[in-house]
mmCIF file of C-alpha atoms in Angstrom:
data_model
loop_
_atom_site.group_PDB
_atom_site.id
_atom_site.type_symbol
_atom_site.label_atom_id
_atom_site.label_comp_id
_atom_site.label_asym_id
_atom_site.label_seq_id
_atom_site.Cartn_x
_atom_site.Cartn_y
_atom_site.Cartn_z
ATOM 1 C CA MET A 1 115.268 88.451 117.411
ATOM 2 C CA GLN A 2 111.956 87.391 115.573
ATOM 3 C CA PHE A 3 112.567 86.282 111.292
ATOM 4 C CA ALA A 4 110.153 84.150 111.375
ATOM 5 C CA SER A 5 108.426 85.616 109.371
ATOM 6 C CA ASP A 6 106.151 88.972 108.027
ATOM 7 C CA ASN A 7 102.972 87.661 108.547
ATOM 8 C CA ALA A 8 103.901 87.275 112.514
ATOM 9 C CA GLY A 9 104.875 91.671 112.886
ATOM 10 C CA PRO A 10 102.874 94.855 113.983
ATOM 11 C CA ALA A 11 100.826 96.354 112.072
ATOM 12 C CA LEU A 12 102.458 100.220 110.571
ATOM 13 C CA PRO A 13 101.058 103.311 112.704
ATOM 14 C CA GLN A 14 99.555 104.663 109.876
ATOM 15 C CA VAL A 15 96.913 101.599 109.208
ATOM 16 C CA MET A 16 95.651 101.310 112.811
ATOM 17 C CA GLU A 17 95.029 104.606 112.967
ATOM 18 C CA ALA A 18 93.273 104.738 109.435
ATOM 19 C CA MET A 19 91.285 102.033 111.600
ATOM 20 C CA ILE A 20 90.966 104.058 115.085
ATOM 21 C CA ALA A 21 89.266 107.019 112.302
ATOM 22 C CA ALA A 22 86.460 104.356 111.075
ATOM 23 C CA ASN A 23 85.336 103.350 113.420
ATOM 24 C CA ALA A 24 83.288 106.170 114.131
ATOM 25 C CA GLY A 25 79.502 105.817 113.911
ATOM 26 C CA HIS A 26 78.118 104.490 111.289
ATOM 27 C CA ALA A 27 78.682 103.709 107.451
ATOM 28 C CA PRO A 28 76.842 101.076 104.932
ATOM 29 C CA SER A 29 78.154 97.896 104.548
ATOM 30 C CA TYR A 30 78.986 95.249 101.880
ATOM 31 C CA GLY A 31 82.062 98.065 100.489
ATOM 32 C CA ALA A 32 79.398 100.527 99.391
ATOM 33 C CA GLU A 33 81.656 102.290 102.390
ATOM 34 C CA ALA A 34 82.535 105.943 101.174
ATOM 35 C CA LEU A 35 86.112 104.945 102.628
ATOM 36 C CA MET A 36 85.940 102.172 99.782
ATOM 37 C CA GLU A 37 85.539 104.727 96.981
ATOM 38 C CA GLU A 38 88.251 105.814 97.910
ATOM 39 C CA VAL A 39 90.954 103.378 97.774
ATOM 40 C CA ARG A 40 89.670 102.596 94.244
ATOM 41 C CA ASP A 41 90.406 106.421 93.462
ATOM 42 C CA ARG A 42 94.121 105.840 95.025
ATOM 43 C CA LEU A 43 95.564 102.888 94.301
ATOM 44 C CA ARG A 44 93.747 103.716 89.842
ATOM 45 C CA ASP A 45 96.516 106.945 90.941
ATOM 46 C CA LEU A 46 99.228 104.315 92.004
ATOM 47 C CA PHE A 47 98.569 101.884 89.128
ATOM 48 C CA GLU A 48 97.226 104.568 87.162
ATOM 49 C CA ALA A 49 94.992 102.485 85.793
ATOM 50 C CA PRO A 50 91.627 104.740 85.438
ATOM 51 C CA GLN A 51 89.258 102.234 84.671
ATOM 52 C CA ALA A 52 90.945 99.815 87.117
ATOM 53 C CA SER A 53 87.881 97.499 88.810
ATOM 54 C CA VAL A 54 89.058 97.302 92.492
ATOM 55 C CA TYR A 55 88.057 95.078 95.379
ATOM 56 C CA LEU A 56 89.218 94.002 98.862
ATOM 57 C CA VAL A 57 89.942 90.387 100.559
ATOM 58 C CA ALA A 58 90.681 89.916 104.024
ATOM 59 C CA THR A 59 93.761 87.265 103.240
ATOM 60 C CA GLY A 60 96.832 85.855 99.921
ATOM 61 C CA THR A 61 94.256 83.618 99.211
ATOM 62 C CA ALA A 62 91.185 83.504 98.572
ATOM 63 C CA ALA A 63 92.601 86.733 96.715
ATOM 64 C CA ASN A 64 94.960 84.232 94.393
ATOM 65 C CA ALA A 65 91.640 81.881 94.648
ATOM 66 C CA LEU A 66 89.118 84.205 93.410
ATOM 67 C CA ALA A 67 91.252 86.437 90.806
ATOM 68 C CA LEU A 68 92.165 82.772 88.803
ATOM 69 C CA ALA A 69 88.239 81.434 88.726
ATOM 70 C CA THR A 70 87.515 84.762 87.280
ATOM 71 C CA LEU A 71 90.500 84.202 84.754
ATOM 72 C CA SER A 72 89.922 81.059 84.042
ATOM 73 C CA GLU A 73 87.146 78.006 83.643
ATOM 74 C CA PRO A 74 86.355 74.843 84.813
ATOM 75 C CA TRP A 75 88.634 72.879 82.436
ATOM 76 C CA GLN A 76 91.291 74.889 81.994
ATOM 77 C CA THR A 77 94.731 74.520 83.829
ATOM 78 C CA VAL A 78 96.858 77.344 85.368
ATOM 79 C CA PHE A 79 100.583 77.289 84.570
ATOM 80 C CA CYS A 80 102.758 78.540 88.035
ATOM 81 C CA THR A 81 106.094 76.773 89.417
ATOM 82 C CA PRO A 82 105.877 74.176 90.971
ATOM 83 C CA LEU A 83 106.739 76.893 94.545
ATOM 84 C CA ALA A 84 104.576 79.268 93.562
ATOM 85 C CA HIS A 85 102.273 80.070 97.033
ATOM 86 C CA VAL A 86 99.176 79.021 94.919
ATOM 87 C CA HIS A 87 100.638 75.105 94.326
ATOM 88 C CA THR A 88 102.236 75.061 97.330
ATOM 89 C CA ASP A 89 100.918 76.866 100.378
ATOM 90 C CA GLU A 90 96.899 77.175 99.294
ATOM 91 C CA CYS A 91 95.520 73.854 100.456
ATOM 92 C CA ASN A 92 94.216 73.503 96.557
ATOM 93 C CA ALA A 93 92.600 76.991 96.892
ATOM 94 C CA PRO A 94 92.594 77.959 93.481
ATOM 95 C CA GLU A 95 91.308 74.283 92.166
ATOM 96 C CA PHE A 96 88.541 74.718 95.061
ATOM 97 C CA PHE A 97 87.331 78.041 93.726
ATOM 98 C CA THR A 98 87.865 77.564 90.196
ATOM 99 C CA GLY A 99 85.506 74.536 89.944
ATOM 100 C CA GLY A 100 88.002 72.200 89.161
ATOM 101 C CA ALA A 101 90.085 73.532 86.700
ATOM 102 C CA LYS A 102 94.659 71.527 87.325
ATOM 103 C CA LEU A 103 97.672 73.381 87.979
ATOM 104 C CA SER A 104 99.905 72.974 85.765
ATOM 105 C CA LEU A 105 103.803 73.600 86.577
ATOM 106 C CA VAL A 106 106.551 74.944 84.637
ATOM 107 C CA GLY A 107 109.867 74.543 85.279
ATOM 108 C CA ALA A 108 111.892 73.764 88.657
ATOM 109 C CA GLY A 109 112.725 75.728 91.211
ATOM 110 C CA ASP A 110 110.802 79.558 92.285
ATOM 111 C CA LYS A 111 110.380 81.561 88.916
ATOM 112 C CA MET A 112 109.445 80.720 85.129
ATOM 113 C CA THR A 113 111.977 81.307 82.051
ATOM 114 C CA PRO A 114 109.873 82.103 78.691
ATOM 115 C CA ASP A 115 110.828 78.800 77.179
ATOM 116 C CA GLU A 116 109.682 76.495 79.770
ATOM 117 C CA LEU A 117 105.740 78.533 79.675
ATOM 118 C CA GLU A 118 106.505 78.069 76.028
ATOM 119 C CA ARG A 119 107.418 74.137 76.663
ATOM 120 C CA ALA A 120 104.086 73.871 79.005
ATOM 121 C CA ILE A 121 101.607 74.893 77.774
ATOM 122 C CA GLY A 122 102.757 72.958 74.012
ATOM 123 C CA GLY A 123 102.784 70.086 76.641
ATOM 124 C CA TRP A 124 99.186 70.165 76.226
ATOM 125 C CA PRO A 125 97.630 70.367 72.113
ATOM 126 C CA ALA A 126 95.475 73.195 72.076
ATOM 127 C CA GLY A 127 91.679 71.389 71.126
ATOM 128 C CA ASP A 128 92.202 68.146 72.073
ATOM 129 C CA VAL A 129 89.557 67.543 74.326
ATOM 130 C CA HIS A 130 90.892 64.936 75.890
ATOM 131 C CA ASN A 131 92.998 67.645 77.481
ATOM 132 C CA PRO A 132 92.280 70.201 80.501
ATOM 133 C CA GLN A 133 92.254 73.108 77.916
ATOM 134 C CA HIS A 134 94.843 76.274 77.692
ATOM 135 C CA GLY A 135 94.258 78.747 81.140
ATOM 136 C CA PRO A 136 95.536 81.837 82.580
ATOM 137 C CA VAL A 137 99.820 82.148 83.926
ATOM 138 C CA SER A 138 100.502 82.922 87.309
ATOM 139 C CA LEU A 139 103.442 85.019 89.155
ATOM 140 C CA THR A 140 103.994 85.093 91.739
ATOM 141 C CA GLN A 141 106.358 88.279 93.281
ATOM 142 C CA ALA A 142 108.217 87.862 94.745
ATOM 143 C CA THR A 143 108.950 84.403 94.938
ATOM 144 C CA GLU A 144 108.837 82.364 97.621
ATOM 145 C CA ARG A 145 112.435 81.986 97.509
ATOM 146 C CA GLY A 146 112.247 85.774 98.089
ATOM 147 C CA ARG A 147 113.220 86.399 93.807
ATOM 148 C CA ILE A 148 112.168 88.588 92.152
ATOM 149 C CA TYR A 149 111.062 89.292 88.082
ATOM 150 C CA THR A 150 112.036 92.214 86.844
ATOM 151 C CA CYS A 151 110.342 94.477 84.550
ATOM 152 C CA GLU A 152 111.677 93.346 81.154
ATOM 153 C CA GLU A 153 111.183 89.041 82.437
ATOM 154 C CA ILE A 154 107.125 89.746 83.801
ATOM 155 C CA ALA A 155 107.119 91.153 80.062
ATOM 156 C CA ALA A 156 108.636 88.325 77.843
ATOM 157 C CA LEU A 157 106.402 86.359 79.779
ATOM 158 C CA CYS A 158 103.498 88.393 78.966
ATOM 159 C CA GLY A 159 103.919 87.805 75.558
ATOM 160 C CA VAL A 160 103.820 84.432 75.326
ATOM 161 C CA ALA A 161 100.823 84.198 77.293
ATOM 162 C CA ARG A 162 99.396 85.804 75.112
ATOM 163 C CA GLU A 163 101.122 84.389 71.933
ATOM 164 C CA HIS A 164 98.427 82.110 73.159
ATOM 165 C CA GLY A 165 95.393 84.106 73.875
ATOM 166 C CA LEU A 166 96.073 83.627 77.621
ATOM 167 C CA PRO A 167 95.514 85.855 80.392
ATOM 168 C CA THR A 168 98.420 86.894 83.010
ATOM 169 C CA TYR A 169 97.474 87.123 86.590
ATOM 170 C CA MET A 170 100.088 88.631 89.564
ATOM 171 C CA ASP A 171 99.990 86.614 92.799
ATOM 172 C CA GLY A 172 101.085 90.292 94.686
ATOM 173 C CA ALA A 173 101.799 89.179 97.831
ATOM 174 C CA ARG A 174 104.810 90.232 98.728
ATOM 175 C CA PHE A 175 104.473 92.740 96.255
ATOM 176 C CA ALA A 176 105.475 95.987 98.293
ATOM 177 C CA ASN A 177 109.048 94.452 98.204
ATOM 178 C CA ALA A 178 109.898 93.703 95.045
ATOM 179 C CA ALA A 179 108.408 96.677 93.578
ATOM 180 C CA ALA A 180 111.232 98.683 96.120
ATOM 181 C CA ALA A 181 113.336 96.092 95.593
ATOM 182 C CA LEU A 182 112.984 97.034 91.996
ATOM 183 C CA GLY A 183 112.199 100.390 91.884
ATOM 184 C CA CYS A 184 109.810 101.075 89.315
ATOM 185 C CA THR A 185 106.108 101.838 89.397
ATOM 186 C CA PRO A 186 103.016 99.913 89.923
ATOM 187 C CA ALA A 187 102.417 100.056 86.610
ATOM 188 C CA GLU A 188 105.825 99.095 85.160
ATOM 189 C CA MET A 189 105.391 95.361 87.354
ATOM 190 C CA THR A 190 101.706 94.636 86.167
ATOM 191 C CA TRP A 191 99.878 95.889 83.316
ATOM 192 C CA ARG A 192 102.182 97.517 81.000
ATOM 193 C CA ALA A 193 104.037 94.624 81.062
ATOM 194 C CA GLY A 194 101.485 92.940 80.475
ATOM 195 C CA ILE A 195 99.449 91.269 83.281
ATOM 196 C CA ASP A 196 95.341 91.988 83.268
ATOM 197 C CA ALA A 197 94.975 90.873 87.287
ATOM 198 C CA VAL A 198 97.541 91.584 89.895
ATOM 199 C CA SER A 199 96.877 90.817 93.953
ATOM 200 C CA PHE A 200 98.512 94.159 95.146
ATOM 201 C CA GLY A 201 99.235 92.482 98.814
ATOM 202 C CA GLY A 202 98.590 94.232 102.442
ATOM 203 C CA THR A 203 98.753 91.611 105.469
ATOM 204 C CA LYS A 204 102.660 90.322 104.881
ATOM 205 C CA ASN A 205 103.622 94.854 105.148
ATOM 206 C CA GLY A 206 101.758 95.800 107.368
ATOM 207 C CA CYS A 207 98.236 95.621 107.782
ATOM 208 C CA LEU A 208 96.091 93.698 109.863
ATOM 209 C CA GLY A 209 94.280 91.535 107.149
ATOM 210 C CA VAL A 210 93.691 93.713 103.646
ATOM 211 C CA GLU A 211 94.565 92.503 100.073
ATOM 212 C CA ALA A 212 93.172 94.250 97.026
ATOM 213 C CA VAL A 213 92.700 92.530 93.721
ATOM 214 C CA ILE A 214 92.648 94.624 90.649
ATOM 215 C CA PHE A 215 91.831 94.052 87.071
ATOM 216 C CA PHE A 216 93.260 96.208 84.623
ATOM 217 C CA ASN A 217 90.008 94.728 82.153
ATOM 218 C CA PRO A 218 86.832 96.201 83.565
ATOM 219 C CA GLU A 219 85.024 92.729 81.516
ATOM 220 C CA ASN A 220 86.565 91.419 84.732
ATOM 221 C CA ALA A 221 84.745 93.033 87.259
ATOM 222 C CA TRP A 222 80.794 91.585 87.907
ATOM 223 C CA GLU A 223 82.128 88.243 87.599
ATOM 224 C CA PHE A 224 84.374 88.458 90.344
ATOM 225 C CA GLU A 225 82.383 90.250 92.402
ATOM 226 C CA LEU A 226 80.091 86.322 92.078
ATOM 227 C CA ARG A 227 82.318 84.631 93.074
ATOM 228 C CA ARG A 228 83.584 86.856 96.556
ATOM 229 C CA LYS A 229 80.094 87.377 97.560
ATOM 230 C CA ARG A 230 79.478 83.151 96.761
ATOM 231 C CA SER A 231 82.637 82.173 98.914
ATOM 232 C CA ALA A 232 81.602 84.594 102.008
ATOM 233 C CA HIS A 233 84.467 86.854 100.991
ATOM 234 C CA LEU A 234 82.433 90.091 101.438
ATOM 235 C CA PHE A 235 83.325 91.600 104.735
ATOM 236 C CA SER A 236 79.417 93.008 105.650
ATOM 237 C CA LYS A 237 81.523 95.271 107.952
ATOM 238 C CA HIS A 238 84.084 96.513 104.615
ATOM 239 C CA ARG A 239 84.999 99.479 106.315
ATOM 240 C CA TYR A 240 87.230 97.692 108.300
ATOM 241 C CA LEU A 241 89.180 96.784 105.401
ATOM 242 C CA SER A 242 88.701 99.373 102.831
ATOM 243 C CA ALA A 243 90.374 101.531 106.164
ATOM 244 C CA GLN A 244 93.500 99.271 106.251
ATOM 245 C CA MET A 245 93.748 100.051 102.504
ATOM 246 C CA LEU A 246 94.005 103.532 102.546
ATOM 247 C CA GLY A 247 96.590 103.785 105.550
ATOM 248 C CA TYR A 248 98.415 101.751 104.224
ATOM 249 C CA VAL A 249 98.311 103.243 100.425
ATOM 250 C CA THR A 250 98.496 106.988 102.271
ATOM 251 C CA ALA A 251 101.759 108.532 102.194
ATOM 252 C CA ASP A 252 103.824 106.655 100.054
ATOM 253 C CA ALA A 253 103.594 104.352 103.813
ATOM 254 C CA TRP A 254 103.018 100.997 101.440
ATOM 255 C CA ARG A 255 106.767 101.608 99.404
ATOM 256 C CA GLU A 256 107.878 103.336 102.891
ATOM 257 C CA ALA A 257 107.321 99.937 104.975
ATOM 258 C CA ALA A 258 108.630 97.695 102.322
ATOM 259 C CA GLN A 259 111.615 99.557 101.920
ATOM 260 C CA LEU A 260 112.980 99.317 105.583
ATOM 261 C CA ALA A 261 112.286 95.413 105.698
ATOM 262 C CA ASN A 262 114.835 94.714 102.706
ATOM 263 C CA ALA A 263 116.846 96.917 104.372
ATOM 264 C CA HIS A 264 116.606 95.060 106.809
ATOM 265 C CA ALA A 265 117.130 92.150 105.207
ATOM 266 C CA ALA A 266 119.934 93.565 103.424
ATOM 267 C CA ARG A 267 121.498 94.226 106.426
ATOM 268 C CA LEU A 268 120.950 90.877 108.203
ATOM 269 C CA ALA A 269 122.041 88.769 104.725
ATOM 270 C CA GLU A 270 125.551 91.153 104.983
ATOM 271 C CA GLY A 271 126.352 89.817 108.794
ATOM 272 C CA LEU A 272 125.344 86.213 108.303
ATOM 273 C CA ARG A 273 127.249 85.673 105.462
ATOM 274 C CA THR A 274 130.817 86.312 107.257
ATOM 275 C CA VAL A 275 129.400 83.367 109.686
ATOM 276 C CA PRO A 276 131.670 80.225 110.131
ATOM 277 C CA GLY A 277 130.283 77.496 107.764
ATOM 278 C CA ALA A 278 127.595 79.969 106.578
ATOM 279 C CA GLU A 279 126.613 79.575 102.727
ATOM 280 C CA MET A 280 123.953 81.699 100.716
ATOM 281 C CA VAL A 281 121.320 79.836 99.024
ATOM 282 C CA HIS A 282 121.340 83.180 96.451
ATOM 283 C CA ASN A 283 121.608 86.497 96.876
ATOM 284 C CA ARG A 284 119.283 88.593 99.019
ATOM 285 C CA GLU A 285 116.215 90.371 96.701
ATOM 286 C CA VAL A 286 113.922 91.480 99.200
ATOM 287 C CA ASN A 287 113.253 91.012 102.504
ATOM 288 C CA MET A 288 113.316 87.698 102.713
ATOM 289 C CA ILE A 289 116.912 85.893 102.619
ATOM 290 C CA PHE A 290 117.931 81.363 102.299
ATOM 291 C CA ALA A 291 121.368 80.391 104.009
ATOM 292 C CA ARG A 292 122.543 77.111 105.044
ATOM 293 C CA LEU A 293 124.547 77.086 108.958
ATOM 294 C CA PRO A 294 125.898 74.173 110.491
ATOM 295 C CA ARG A 295 123.659 72.676 112.629
ATOM 296 C CA ALA A 296 125.183 74.312 115.730
ATOM 297 C CA THR A 297 124.831 77.359 114.878
ATOM 298 C CA HIS A 298 121.525 77.089 114.702
ATOM 299 C CA ARG A 299 121.895 74.775 118.094
ATOM 300 C CA ARG A 300 122.797 78.411 119.764
ATOM 301 C CA LEU A 301 120.174 80.502 117.905
ATOM 302 C CA ARG A 302 117.622 78.584 119.534
ATOM 303 C CA ALA A 303 118.338 77.999 122.586
ATOM 304 C CA ALA A 304 118.485 81.942 122.253
ATOM 305 C CA GLY A 305 115.175 82.677 121.478
ATOM 306 C CA ALA A 306 115.655 83.403 117.488
ATOM 307 C CA ALA A 307 112.691 82.551 115.736
ATOM 308 C CA TYR A 308 112.904 80.784 111.431
ATOM 309 C CA ALA A 309 111.794 78.586 109.109
ATOM 310 C CA LEU A 310 114.034 75.602 109.725
ATOM 311 C CA HIS A 311 113.755 73.784 105.847
ATOM 312 C CA GLU A 312 116.428 71.166 106.528
ATOM 313 C CA GLY A 313 116.968 69.357 109.759
ATOM 314 C CA PRO A 314 116.440 67.430 112.061
ATOM 315 C CA LEU A 315 117.760 69.954 114.371
ATOM 316 C CA ASP A 316 118.959 67.645 117.309
ATOM 317 C CA ALA A 317 120.757 64.803 115.603
ATOM 318 C CA GLY A 318 123.218 64.769 113.588
ATOM 319 C CA PRO A 319 126.792 66.648 112.400
ATOM 320 C CA ASP A 320 127.643 69.665 114.419
ATOM 321 C CA GLU A 321 129.388 71.008 111.108
ATOM 322 C CA GLU A 322 126.412 69.836 108.563
ATOM 323 C CA PRO A 323 124.720 72.881 106.621
ATOM 324 C CA LEU A 324 120.813 73.460 107.101
ATOM 325 C CA MET A 325 119.156 75.597 105.031
ATOM 326 C CA ALA A 326 116.480 77.589 107.021
ATOM 327 C CA ARG A 327 115.067 81.387 105.412
ATOM 328 C CA PHE A 328 114.905 84.056 107.689
ATOM 329 C CA VAL A 329 112.218 87.190 106.769
ATOM 330 C CA CYS A 330 112.217 90.630 107.850
ATOM 331 C CA ASP A 331 109.756 93.298 108.607
ATOM 332 C CA TRP A 332 108.997 96.538 108.460
ATOM 333 C CA SER A 333 109.334 96.530 112.507
ATOM 334 C CA VAL A 334 113.077 94.107 112.511
ATOM 335 C CA ARG A 335 115.083 96.522 115.286
ATOM 336 C CA GLU A 336 119.131 96.760 113.998
ATOM 337 C CA ASP A 337 120.214 95.345 117.579
ATOM 338 C CA GLU A 338 117.659 92.840 116.617
ATOM 339 C CA ILE A 339 120.176 91.795 113.946
ATOM 340 C CA ASP A 340 122.723 92.389 115.549
ATOM 341 C CA ARG A 341 121.998 89.805 118.309
ATOM 342 C CA PHE A 342 121.150 87.809 116.434
ATOM 343 C CA LEU A 343 124.030 87.783 114.197
ATOM 344 C CA GLU A 344 126.686 87.910 117.289
ATOM 345 C CA MET A 345 125.021 85.038 118.401
ATOM 346 C CA ALA A 346 125.468 83.134 115.181
ATOM 347 C CA ALA A 347 129.264 84.006 115.584
ATOM 348 C CA GLY A 348 129.366 82.655 118.579
#
């Protein structure tokens, strides 16, 4: 009953097979291998962007921090929500790698609206030397609360950014889950809606550890290459990053894995709605569920070995009936019998 994180799941068989195949003999290093050329071509085709610049890094934090550093200057501010991963979970890496650019928070939750973005940008008068200057807008797709921006919502936010001459970056650690839920193409969710750069996440959806950073404007390419090297994120045995990404995108493995994860979460969410005392925080949209369960239910589940993130507490003190919020995440490998056992335990 493993619902703690999609980071905790195993790698896809296609990814492991690609890694084994890449392990034969010698190959050029630092991204000069033939595998990277194939990955670049595959991702350009996938995103319908033949001129896009494509790079690989091993972590989502590196992808976000280096992409935002490429799109901003130290005296600027990045616009993101209070619950954006770049704000809550990266130990100030964006601020560090940008050389000091601050983060300006937009709205009050995990998603921003065009009006909120307009107000946040307006909060820093343009051209005032005493203020941080306007920098990129960063959208998390899917959000840290498991919600998604529709393509229309993305386009509206990119429109506001464009009116102010600002680039827009998409943190796509769970890009695949969002695209699968929307039933859209990668192009429709990115450059066609106005996104300038995106991280195409692999780690949470069946890779060992690889993220693609894609710039739709080639003028950003060289600076990103320099920043990646200077930050110690250019792998020497780069073929093992390339192999993972190649296995991930071949035969739509990325989308199939995300569809599986989303479907498992849908099954879990449907069952949770029937658990006595359960309260869904919001409707499930991707592979993450936020729900409140009575403290006694949490105790029973934890005693049975269920793994998930408890966001409220404490668990060991307080009324049994008090609802406590938790996050439940499904990855591609979760089994239906795990879900059913969990729901049986939750129901008591």
